[in-house]
JSON list of C-alpha atoms in Angstrom, two decimals:
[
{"chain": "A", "resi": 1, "resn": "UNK", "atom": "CA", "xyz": [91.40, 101.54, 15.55]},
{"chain": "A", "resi": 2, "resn": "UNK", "atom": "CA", "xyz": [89.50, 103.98, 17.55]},
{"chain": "A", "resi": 3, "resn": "UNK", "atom": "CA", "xyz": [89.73, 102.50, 20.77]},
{"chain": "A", "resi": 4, "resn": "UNK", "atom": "CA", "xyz": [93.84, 102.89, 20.25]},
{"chain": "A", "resi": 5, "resn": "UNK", "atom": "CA", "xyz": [93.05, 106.31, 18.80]},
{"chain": "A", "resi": 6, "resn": "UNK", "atom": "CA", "xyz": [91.31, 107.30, 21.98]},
{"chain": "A", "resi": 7, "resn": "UNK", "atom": "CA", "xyz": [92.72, 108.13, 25.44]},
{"chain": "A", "resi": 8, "resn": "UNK", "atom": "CA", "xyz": [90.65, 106.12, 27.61]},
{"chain": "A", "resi": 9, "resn": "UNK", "atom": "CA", "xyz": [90.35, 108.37, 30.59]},
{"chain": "A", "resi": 10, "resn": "UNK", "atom": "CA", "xyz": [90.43, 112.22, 28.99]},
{"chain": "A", "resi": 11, "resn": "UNK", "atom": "CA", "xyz": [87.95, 110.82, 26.15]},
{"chain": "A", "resi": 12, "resn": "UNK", "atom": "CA", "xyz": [89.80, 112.58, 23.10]},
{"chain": "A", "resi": 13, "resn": "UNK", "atom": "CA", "xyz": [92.05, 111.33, 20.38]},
{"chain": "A", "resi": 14, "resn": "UNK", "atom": "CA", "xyz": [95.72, 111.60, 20.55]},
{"chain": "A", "resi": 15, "resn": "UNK", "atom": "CA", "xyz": [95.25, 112.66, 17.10]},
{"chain": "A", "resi": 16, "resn": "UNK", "atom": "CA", "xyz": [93.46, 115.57, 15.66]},
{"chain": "A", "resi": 17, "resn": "UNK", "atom": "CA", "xyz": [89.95, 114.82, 15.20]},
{"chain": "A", "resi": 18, "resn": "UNK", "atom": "CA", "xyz": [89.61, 114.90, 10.95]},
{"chain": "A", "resi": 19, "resn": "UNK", "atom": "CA", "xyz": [93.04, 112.42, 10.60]},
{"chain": "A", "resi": 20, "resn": "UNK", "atom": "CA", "xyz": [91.43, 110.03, 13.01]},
{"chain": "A", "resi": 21, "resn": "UNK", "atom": "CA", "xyz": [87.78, 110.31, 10.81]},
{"chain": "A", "resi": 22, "resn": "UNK", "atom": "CA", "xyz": [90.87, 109.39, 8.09]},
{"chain": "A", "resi": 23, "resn": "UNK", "atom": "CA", "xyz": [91.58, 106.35, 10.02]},
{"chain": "A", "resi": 24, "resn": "UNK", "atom": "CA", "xyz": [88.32, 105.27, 10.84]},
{"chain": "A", "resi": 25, "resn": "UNK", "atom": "CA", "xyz": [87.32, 105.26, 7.20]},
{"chain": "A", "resi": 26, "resn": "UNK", "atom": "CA", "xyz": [90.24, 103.58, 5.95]},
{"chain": "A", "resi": 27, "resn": "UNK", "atom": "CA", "xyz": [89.86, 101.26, 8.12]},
{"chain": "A", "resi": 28, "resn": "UNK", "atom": "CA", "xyz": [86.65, 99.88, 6.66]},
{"chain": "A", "resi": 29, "resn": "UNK", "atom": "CA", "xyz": [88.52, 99.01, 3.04]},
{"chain": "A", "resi": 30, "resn": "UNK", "atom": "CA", "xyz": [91.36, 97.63, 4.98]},
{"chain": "A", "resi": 31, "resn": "UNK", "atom": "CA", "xyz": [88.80, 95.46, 6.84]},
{"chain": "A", "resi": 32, "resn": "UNK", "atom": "CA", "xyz": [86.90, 94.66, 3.62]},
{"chain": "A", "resi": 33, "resn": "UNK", "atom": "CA", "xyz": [89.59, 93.47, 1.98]},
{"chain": "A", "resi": 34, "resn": "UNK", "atom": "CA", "xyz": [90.46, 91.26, 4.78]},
{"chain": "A", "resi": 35, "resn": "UNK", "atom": "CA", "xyz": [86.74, 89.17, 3.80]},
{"chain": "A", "resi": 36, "resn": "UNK", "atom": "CA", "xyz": [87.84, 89.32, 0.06]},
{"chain": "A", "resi": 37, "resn": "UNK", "atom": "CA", "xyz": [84.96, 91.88, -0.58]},
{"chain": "A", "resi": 38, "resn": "UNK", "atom": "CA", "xyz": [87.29, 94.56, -2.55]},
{"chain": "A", "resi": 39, "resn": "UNK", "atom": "CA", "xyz": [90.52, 95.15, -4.07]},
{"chain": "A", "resi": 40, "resn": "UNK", "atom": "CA", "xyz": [92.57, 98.28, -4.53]},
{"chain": "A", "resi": 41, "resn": "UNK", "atom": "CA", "xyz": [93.24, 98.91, -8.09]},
{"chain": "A", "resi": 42, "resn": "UNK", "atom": "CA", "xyz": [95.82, 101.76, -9.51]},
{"chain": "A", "resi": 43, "resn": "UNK", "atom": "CA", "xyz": [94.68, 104.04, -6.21]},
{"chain": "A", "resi": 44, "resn": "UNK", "atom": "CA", "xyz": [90.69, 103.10, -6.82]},
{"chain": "A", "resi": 45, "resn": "UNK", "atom": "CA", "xyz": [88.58, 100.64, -4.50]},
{"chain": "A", "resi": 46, "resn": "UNK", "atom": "CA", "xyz": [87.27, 97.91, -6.30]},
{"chain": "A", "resi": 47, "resn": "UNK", "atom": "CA", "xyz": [84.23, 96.07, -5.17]},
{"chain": "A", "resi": 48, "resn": "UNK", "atom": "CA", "xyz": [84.71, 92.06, -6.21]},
{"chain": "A", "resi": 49, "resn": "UNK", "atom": "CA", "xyz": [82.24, 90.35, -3.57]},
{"chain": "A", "resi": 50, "resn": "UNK", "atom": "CA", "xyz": [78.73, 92.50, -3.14]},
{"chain": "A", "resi": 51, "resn": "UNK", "atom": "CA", "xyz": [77.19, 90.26, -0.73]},
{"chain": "A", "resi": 52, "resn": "UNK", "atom": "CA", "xyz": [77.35, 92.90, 2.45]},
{"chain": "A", "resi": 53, "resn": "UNK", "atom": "CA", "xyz": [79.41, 91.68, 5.50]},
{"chain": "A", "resi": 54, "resn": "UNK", "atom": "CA", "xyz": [77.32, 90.75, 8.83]},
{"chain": "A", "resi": 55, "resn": "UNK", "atom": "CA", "xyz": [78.48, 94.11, 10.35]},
{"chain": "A", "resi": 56, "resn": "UNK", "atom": "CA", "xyz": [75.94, 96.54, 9.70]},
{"chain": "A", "resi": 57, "resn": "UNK", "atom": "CA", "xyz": [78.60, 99.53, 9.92]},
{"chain": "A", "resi": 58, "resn": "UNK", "atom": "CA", "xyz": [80.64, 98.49, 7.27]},
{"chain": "A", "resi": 59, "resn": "UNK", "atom": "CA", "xyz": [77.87, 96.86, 5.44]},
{"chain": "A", "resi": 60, "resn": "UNK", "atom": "CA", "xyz": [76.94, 100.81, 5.64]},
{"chain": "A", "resi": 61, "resn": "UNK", "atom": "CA", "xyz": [80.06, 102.31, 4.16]},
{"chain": "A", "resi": 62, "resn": "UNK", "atom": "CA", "xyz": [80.39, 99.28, 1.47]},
{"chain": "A", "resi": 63, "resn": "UNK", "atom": "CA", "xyz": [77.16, 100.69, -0.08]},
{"chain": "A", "resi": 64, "resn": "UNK", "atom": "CA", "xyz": [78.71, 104.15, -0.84]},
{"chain": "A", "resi": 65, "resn": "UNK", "atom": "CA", "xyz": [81.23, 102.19, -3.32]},
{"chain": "A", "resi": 66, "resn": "UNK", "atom": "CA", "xyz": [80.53, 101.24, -6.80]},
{"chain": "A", "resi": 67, "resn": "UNK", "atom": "CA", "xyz": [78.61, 97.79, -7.23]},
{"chain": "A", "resi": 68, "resn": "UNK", "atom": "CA", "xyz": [80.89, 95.62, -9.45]},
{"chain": "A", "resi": 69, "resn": "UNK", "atom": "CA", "xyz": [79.44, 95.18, -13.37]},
{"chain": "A", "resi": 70, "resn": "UNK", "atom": "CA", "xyz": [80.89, 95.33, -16.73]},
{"chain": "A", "resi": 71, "resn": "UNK", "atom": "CA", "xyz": [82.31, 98.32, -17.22]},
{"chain": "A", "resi": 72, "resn": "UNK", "atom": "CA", "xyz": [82.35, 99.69, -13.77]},
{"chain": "A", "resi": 73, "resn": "UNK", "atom": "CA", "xyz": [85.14, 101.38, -12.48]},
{"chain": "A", "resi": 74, "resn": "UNK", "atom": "CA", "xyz": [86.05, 101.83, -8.87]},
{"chain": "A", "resi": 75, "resn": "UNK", "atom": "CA", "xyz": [86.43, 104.69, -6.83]},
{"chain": "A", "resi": 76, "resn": "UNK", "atom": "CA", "xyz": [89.23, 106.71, -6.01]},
{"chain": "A", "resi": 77, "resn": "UNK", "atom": "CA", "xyz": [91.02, 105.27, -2.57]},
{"chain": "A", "resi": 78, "resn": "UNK", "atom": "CA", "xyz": [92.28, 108.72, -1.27]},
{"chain": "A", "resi": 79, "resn": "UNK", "atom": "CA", "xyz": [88.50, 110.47, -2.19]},
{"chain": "A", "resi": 80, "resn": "UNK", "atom": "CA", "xyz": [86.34, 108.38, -0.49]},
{"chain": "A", "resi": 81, "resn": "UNK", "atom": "CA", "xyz": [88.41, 108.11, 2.57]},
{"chain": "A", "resi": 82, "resn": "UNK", "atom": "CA", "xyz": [88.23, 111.93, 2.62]},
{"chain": "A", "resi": 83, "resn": "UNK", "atom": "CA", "xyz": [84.01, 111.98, 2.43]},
{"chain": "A", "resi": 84, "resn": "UNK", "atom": "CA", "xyz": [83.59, 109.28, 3.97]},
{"chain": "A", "resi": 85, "resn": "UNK", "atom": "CA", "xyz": [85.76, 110.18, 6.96]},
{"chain": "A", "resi": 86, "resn": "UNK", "atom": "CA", "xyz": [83.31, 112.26, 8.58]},
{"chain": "A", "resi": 87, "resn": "UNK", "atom": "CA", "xyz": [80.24, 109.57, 8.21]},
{"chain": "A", "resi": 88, "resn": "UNK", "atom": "CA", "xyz": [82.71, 106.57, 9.52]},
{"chain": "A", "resi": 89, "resn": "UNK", "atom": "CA", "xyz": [83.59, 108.75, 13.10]},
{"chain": "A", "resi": 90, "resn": "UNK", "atom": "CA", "xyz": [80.20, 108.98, 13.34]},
{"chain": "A", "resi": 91, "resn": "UNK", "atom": "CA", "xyz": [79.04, 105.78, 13.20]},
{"chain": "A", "resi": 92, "resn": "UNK", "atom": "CA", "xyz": [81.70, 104.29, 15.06]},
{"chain": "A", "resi": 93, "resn": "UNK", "atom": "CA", "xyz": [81.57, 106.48, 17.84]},
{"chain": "A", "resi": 94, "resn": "UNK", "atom": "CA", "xyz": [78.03, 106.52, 18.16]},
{"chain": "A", "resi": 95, "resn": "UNK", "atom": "CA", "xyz": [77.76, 102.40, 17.93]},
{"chain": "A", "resi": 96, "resn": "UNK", "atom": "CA", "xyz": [80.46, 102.72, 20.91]},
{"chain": "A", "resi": 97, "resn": "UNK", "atom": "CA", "xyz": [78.55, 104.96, 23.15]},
{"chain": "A", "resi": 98, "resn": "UNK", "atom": "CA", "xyz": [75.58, 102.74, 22.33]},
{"chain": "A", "resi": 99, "resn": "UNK", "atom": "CA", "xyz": [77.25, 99.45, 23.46]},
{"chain": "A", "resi": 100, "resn": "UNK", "atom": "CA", "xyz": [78.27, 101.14, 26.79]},
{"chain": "A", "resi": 101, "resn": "UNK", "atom": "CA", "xyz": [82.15, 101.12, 25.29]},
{"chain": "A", "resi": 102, "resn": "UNK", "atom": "CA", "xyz": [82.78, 104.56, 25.32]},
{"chain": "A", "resi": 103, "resn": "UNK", "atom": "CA", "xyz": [80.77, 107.22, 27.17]},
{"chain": "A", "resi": 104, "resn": "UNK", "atom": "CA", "xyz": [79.95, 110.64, 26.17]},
{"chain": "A", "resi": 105, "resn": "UNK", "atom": "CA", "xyz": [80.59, 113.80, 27.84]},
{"chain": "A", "resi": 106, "resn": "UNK", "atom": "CA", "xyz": [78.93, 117.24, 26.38]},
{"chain": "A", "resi": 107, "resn": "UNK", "atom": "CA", "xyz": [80.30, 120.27, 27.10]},
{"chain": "A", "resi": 108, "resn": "UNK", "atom": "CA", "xyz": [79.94, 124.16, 26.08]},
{"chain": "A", "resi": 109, "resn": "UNK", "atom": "CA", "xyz": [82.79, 125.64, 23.89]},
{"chain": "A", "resi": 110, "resn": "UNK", "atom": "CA", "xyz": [83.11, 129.20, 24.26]},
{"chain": "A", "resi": 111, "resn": "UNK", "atom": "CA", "xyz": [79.34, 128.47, 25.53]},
{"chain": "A", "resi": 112, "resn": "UNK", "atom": "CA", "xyz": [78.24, 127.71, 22.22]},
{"chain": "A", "resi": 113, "resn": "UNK", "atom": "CA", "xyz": [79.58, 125.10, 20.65]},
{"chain": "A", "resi": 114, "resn": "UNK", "atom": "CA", "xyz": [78.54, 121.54, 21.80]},
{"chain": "A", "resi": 115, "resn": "UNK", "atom": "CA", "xyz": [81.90, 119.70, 22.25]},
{"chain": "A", "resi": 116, "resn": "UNK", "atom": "CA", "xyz": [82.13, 115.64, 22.98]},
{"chain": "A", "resi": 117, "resn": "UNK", "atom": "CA", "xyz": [84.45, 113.86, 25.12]},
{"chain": "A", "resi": 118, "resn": "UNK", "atom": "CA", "xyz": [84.24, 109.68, 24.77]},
{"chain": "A", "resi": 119, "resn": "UNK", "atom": "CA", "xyz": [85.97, 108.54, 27.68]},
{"chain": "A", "resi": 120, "resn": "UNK", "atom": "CA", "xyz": [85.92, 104.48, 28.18]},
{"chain": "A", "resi": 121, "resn": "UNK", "atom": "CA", "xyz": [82.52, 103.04, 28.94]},
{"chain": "A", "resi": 122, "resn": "UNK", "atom": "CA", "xyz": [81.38, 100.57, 31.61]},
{"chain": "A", "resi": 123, "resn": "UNK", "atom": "CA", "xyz": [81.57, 97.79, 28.96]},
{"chain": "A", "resi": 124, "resn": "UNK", "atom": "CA", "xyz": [84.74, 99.25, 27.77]},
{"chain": "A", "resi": 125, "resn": "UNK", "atom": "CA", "xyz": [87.86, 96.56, 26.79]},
{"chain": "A", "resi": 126, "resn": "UNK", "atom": "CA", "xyz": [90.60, 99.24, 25.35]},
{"chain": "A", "resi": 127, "resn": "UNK", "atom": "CA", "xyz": [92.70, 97.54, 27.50]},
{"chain": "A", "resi": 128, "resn": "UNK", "atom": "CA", "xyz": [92.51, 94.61, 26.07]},
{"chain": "A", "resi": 129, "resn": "UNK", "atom": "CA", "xyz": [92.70, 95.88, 22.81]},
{"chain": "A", "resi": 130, "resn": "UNK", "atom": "CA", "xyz": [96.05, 98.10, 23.61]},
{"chain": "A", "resi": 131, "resn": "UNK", "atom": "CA", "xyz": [97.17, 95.01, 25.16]},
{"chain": "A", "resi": 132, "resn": "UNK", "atom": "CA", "xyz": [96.29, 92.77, 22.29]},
{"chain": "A", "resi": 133, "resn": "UNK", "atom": "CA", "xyz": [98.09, 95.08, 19.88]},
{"chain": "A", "resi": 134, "resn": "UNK", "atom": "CA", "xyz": [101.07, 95.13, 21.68]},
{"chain": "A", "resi": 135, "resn": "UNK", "atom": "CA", "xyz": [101.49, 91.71, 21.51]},
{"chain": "A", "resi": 136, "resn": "UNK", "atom": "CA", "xyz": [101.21, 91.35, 17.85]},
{"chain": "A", "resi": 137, "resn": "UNK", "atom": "CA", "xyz": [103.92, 93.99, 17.51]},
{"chain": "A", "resi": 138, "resn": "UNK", "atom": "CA", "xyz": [106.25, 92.12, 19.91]},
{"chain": "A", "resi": 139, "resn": "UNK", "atom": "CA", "xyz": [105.19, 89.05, 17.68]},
{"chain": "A", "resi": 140, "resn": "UNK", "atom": "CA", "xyz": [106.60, 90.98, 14.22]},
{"chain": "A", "resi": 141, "resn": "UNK", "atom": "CA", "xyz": [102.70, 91.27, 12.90]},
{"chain": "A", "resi": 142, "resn": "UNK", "atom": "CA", "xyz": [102.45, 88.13, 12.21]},
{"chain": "A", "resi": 143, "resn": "UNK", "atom": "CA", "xyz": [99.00, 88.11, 10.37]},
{"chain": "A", "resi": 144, "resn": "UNK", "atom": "CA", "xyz": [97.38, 90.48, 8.22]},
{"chain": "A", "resi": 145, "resn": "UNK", "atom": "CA", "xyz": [94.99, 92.03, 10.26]},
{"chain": "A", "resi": 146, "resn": "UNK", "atom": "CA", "xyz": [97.29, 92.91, 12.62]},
{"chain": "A", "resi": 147, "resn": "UNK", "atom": "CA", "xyz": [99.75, 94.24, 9.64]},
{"chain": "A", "resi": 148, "resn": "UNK", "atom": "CA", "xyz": [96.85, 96.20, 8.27]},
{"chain": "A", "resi": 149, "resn": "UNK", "atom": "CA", "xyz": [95.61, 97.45, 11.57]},
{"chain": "A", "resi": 150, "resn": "UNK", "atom": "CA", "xyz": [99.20, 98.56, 12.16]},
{"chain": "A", "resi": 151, "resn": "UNK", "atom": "CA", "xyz": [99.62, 100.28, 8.74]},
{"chain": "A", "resi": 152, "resn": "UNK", "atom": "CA", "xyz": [96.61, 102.71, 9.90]},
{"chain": "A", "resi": 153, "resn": "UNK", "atom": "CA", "xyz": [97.97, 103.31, 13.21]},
{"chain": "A", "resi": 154, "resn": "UNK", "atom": "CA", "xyz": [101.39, 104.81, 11.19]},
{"chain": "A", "resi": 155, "resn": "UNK", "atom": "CA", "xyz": [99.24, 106.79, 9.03]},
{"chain": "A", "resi": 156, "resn": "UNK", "atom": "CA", "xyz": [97.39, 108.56, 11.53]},
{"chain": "A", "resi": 157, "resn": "UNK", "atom": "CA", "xyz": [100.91, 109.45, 12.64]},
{"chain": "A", "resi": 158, "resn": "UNK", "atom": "CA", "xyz": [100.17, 107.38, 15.92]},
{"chain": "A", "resi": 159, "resn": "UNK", "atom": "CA", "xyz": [102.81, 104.58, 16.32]},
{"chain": "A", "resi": 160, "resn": "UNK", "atom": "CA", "xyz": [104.14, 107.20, 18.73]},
{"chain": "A", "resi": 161, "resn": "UNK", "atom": "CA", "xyz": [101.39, 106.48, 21.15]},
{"chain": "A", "resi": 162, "resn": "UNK", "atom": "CA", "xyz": [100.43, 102.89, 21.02]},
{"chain": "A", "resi": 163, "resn": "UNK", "atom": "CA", "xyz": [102.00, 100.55, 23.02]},
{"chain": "A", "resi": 164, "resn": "UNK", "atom": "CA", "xyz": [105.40, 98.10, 22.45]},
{"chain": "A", "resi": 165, "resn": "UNK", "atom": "CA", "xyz": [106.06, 100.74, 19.11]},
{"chain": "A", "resi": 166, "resn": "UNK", "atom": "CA", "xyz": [109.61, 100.86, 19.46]},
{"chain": "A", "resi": 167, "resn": "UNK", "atom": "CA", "xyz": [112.13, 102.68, 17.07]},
{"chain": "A", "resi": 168, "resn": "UNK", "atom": "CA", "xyz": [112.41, 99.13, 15.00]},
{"chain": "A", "resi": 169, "resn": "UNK", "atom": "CA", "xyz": [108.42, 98.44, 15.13]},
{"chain": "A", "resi": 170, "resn": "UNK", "atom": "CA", "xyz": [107.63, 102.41, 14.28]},
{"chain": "A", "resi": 171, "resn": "UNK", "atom": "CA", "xyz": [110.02, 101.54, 11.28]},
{"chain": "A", "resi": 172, "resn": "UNK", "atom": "CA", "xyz": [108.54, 98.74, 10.07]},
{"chain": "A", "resi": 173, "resn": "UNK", "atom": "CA", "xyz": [104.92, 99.93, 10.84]},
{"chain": "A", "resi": 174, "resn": "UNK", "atom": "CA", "xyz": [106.01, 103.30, 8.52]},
{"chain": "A", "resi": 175, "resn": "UNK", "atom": "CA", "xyz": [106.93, 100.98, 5.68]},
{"chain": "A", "resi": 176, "resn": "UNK", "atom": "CA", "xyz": [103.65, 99.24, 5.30]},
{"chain": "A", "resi": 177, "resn": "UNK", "atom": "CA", "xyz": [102.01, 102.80, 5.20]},
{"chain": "A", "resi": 178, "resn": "UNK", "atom": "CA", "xyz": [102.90, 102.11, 1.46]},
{"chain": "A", "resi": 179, "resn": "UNK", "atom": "CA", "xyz": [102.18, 98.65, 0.96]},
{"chain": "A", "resi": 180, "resn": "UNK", "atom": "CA", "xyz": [98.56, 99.03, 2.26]},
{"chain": "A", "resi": 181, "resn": "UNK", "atom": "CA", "xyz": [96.46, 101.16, 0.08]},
{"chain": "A", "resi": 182, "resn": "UNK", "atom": "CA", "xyz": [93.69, 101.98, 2.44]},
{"chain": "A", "resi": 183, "resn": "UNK", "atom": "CA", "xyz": [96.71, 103.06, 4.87]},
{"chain": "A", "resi": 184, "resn": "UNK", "atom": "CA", "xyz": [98.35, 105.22, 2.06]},
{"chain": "A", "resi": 185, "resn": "UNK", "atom": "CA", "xyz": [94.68, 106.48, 1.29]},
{"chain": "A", "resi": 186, "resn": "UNK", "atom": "CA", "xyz": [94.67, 108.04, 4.97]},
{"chain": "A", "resi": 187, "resn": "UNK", "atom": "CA", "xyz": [97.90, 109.21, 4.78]},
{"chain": "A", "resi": 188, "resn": "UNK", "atom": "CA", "xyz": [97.80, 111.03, 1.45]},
{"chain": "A", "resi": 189, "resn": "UNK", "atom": "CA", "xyz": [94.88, 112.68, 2.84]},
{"chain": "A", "resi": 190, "resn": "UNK", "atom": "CA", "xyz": [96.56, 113.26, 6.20]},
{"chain": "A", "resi": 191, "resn": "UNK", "atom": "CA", "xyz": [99.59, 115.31, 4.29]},
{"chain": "A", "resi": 192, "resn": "UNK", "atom": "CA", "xyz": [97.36, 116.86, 2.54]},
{"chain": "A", "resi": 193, "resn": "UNK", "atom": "CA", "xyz": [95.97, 118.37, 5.74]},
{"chain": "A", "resi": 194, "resn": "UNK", "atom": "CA", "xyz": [99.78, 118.94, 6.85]},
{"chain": "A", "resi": 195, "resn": "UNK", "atom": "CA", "xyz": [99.50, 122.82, 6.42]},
{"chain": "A", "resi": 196, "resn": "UNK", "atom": "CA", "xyz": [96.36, 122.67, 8.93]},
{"chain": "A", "resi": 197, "resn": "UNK", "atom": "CA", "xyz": [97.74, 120.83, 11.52]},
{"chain": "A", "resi": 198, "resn": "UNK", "atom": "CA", "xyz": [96.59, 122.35, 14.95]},
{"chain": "A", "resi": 199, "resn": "UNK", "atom": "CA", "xyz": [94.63, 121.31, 17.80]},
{"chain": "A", "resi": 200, "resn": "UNK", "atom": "CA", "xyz": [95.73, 117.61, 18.64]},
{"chain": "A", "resi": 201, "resn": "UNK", "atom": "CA", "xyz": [93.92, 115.92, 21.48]},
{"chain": "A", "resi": 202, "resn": "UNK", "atom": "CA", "xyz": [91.36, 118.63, 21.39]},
{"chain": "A", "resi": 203, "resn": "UNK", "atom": "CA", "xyz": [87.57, 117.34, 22.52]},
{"chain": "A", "resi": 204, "resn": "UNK", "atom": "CA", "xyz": [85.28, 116.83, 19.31]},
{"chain": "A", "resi": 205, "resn": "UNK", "atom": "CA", "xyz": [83.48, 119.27, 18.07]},
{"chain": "A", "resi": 206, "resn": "UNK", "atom": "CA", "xyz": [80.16, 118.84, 16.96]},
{"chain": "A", "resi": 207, "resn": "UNK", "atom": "CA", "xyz": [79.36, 121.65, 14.60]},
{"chain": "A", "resi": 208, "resn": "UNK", "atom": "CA", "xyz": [77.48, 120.34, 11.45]},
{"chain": "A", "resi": 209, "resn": "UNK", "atom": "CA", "xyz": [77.37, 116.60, 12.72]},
{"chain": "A", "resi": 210, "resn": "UNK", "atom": "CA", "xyz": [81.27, 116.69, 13.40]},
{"chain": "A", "resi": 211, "resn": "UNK", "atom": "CA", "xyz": [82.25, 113.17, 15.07]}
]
């Protein structure tokens, strides 16, 4: 998700910066379900399978939602995509620029404001990835990762700007928006943001630990 989010050589999403935090949290439910870890519920995120996952970032963002028990609830899908939005860019950014995936490039805004660009990396394969996803589409989404990966894409409003999404794929991609929950998470809280909607493709801006 973020490496499609990303322009490769300018090093800032073709997004605005919060709706692709969005993304990158939803995308940890979406991927969660995927290993049969949690459910979605009536708009809450249910946690069936504690054991963690091998990958320590969503192993990380699994332990902000409610261990199962009796008489647990879950958590509300749209909330904790919203906090945990901000803590997900983060992490995933930061594990890229670690693994040589991504670089990062600080600059000054206004001469004040520390601003990041994450252009690829030495070790980066967003290529591969873009390349990858375009053949699923051209496929129909055959699986459900790539149906889930393609669900976030729509709700971060960027089947516009990944590869092969023609007006027939952009349509179908829409439509799962609302059969994926984690997807519709990100987009409820994406038009929520609606009235905000400035800035896109601007570097990130790393004000109180902004991704």
């Amino acid at each position: 998700m973020l490496l499609l989010a990303l322009d490769p050589q300018r090093g800032t999403p073709y997004c605005r910066n919060r709706i692709l935090e969005y993304a990158l949290a939803g995308a940890a439910p979406a991927e969660l379900e995927l290993q049969g870890r949690v459910t979605g519920q009536r708009g809450e995120i249910q946690v069936v399978n504690p054991l963690e996952p091998p990958d320590p970032l969503v192993a990380a963002l699994m332990r902000s939602l409610p261990p199962p028990g009796k008489g647990r609830s879950g958590v509300a899908a749209q909330g904790w995509v919203r906090c945990a939005g901000q803590p997900a860019g983060d992490m995933y950014l930061e594990a890229a620029v670690q693994r040589g995936v991504l670089l990062r490039e600080t600059r000054r805004f206004l001469g004040l404001v520390p601003c990041h660009r994450h252009p690829a990396g030495p070790r980066s394969y967003a290529a591969h990835v873009r390349d990858r996803y375009a053949a699923a589409e051209r496929a129909g989404l055959p699986d459900h990762r790539s149906r889930a990966l393609a669900a976030l894409v729509a709700a971060a409003g960027l089947d516009r700007q990944v590869p092969g999404a023609g007006l027939t794929s952009r349509s179908v991609m829409r439509s799962l928006v609302h059969e994926r929950w984690p997807a519709y998470a990100v987009y409820r809280n994406v038009r929520r943001d609606a009235p905000e909607r400035s800035g896109a493709g601007r570097p990130v801006h790393d004000g109180a630990g902004g991704a």
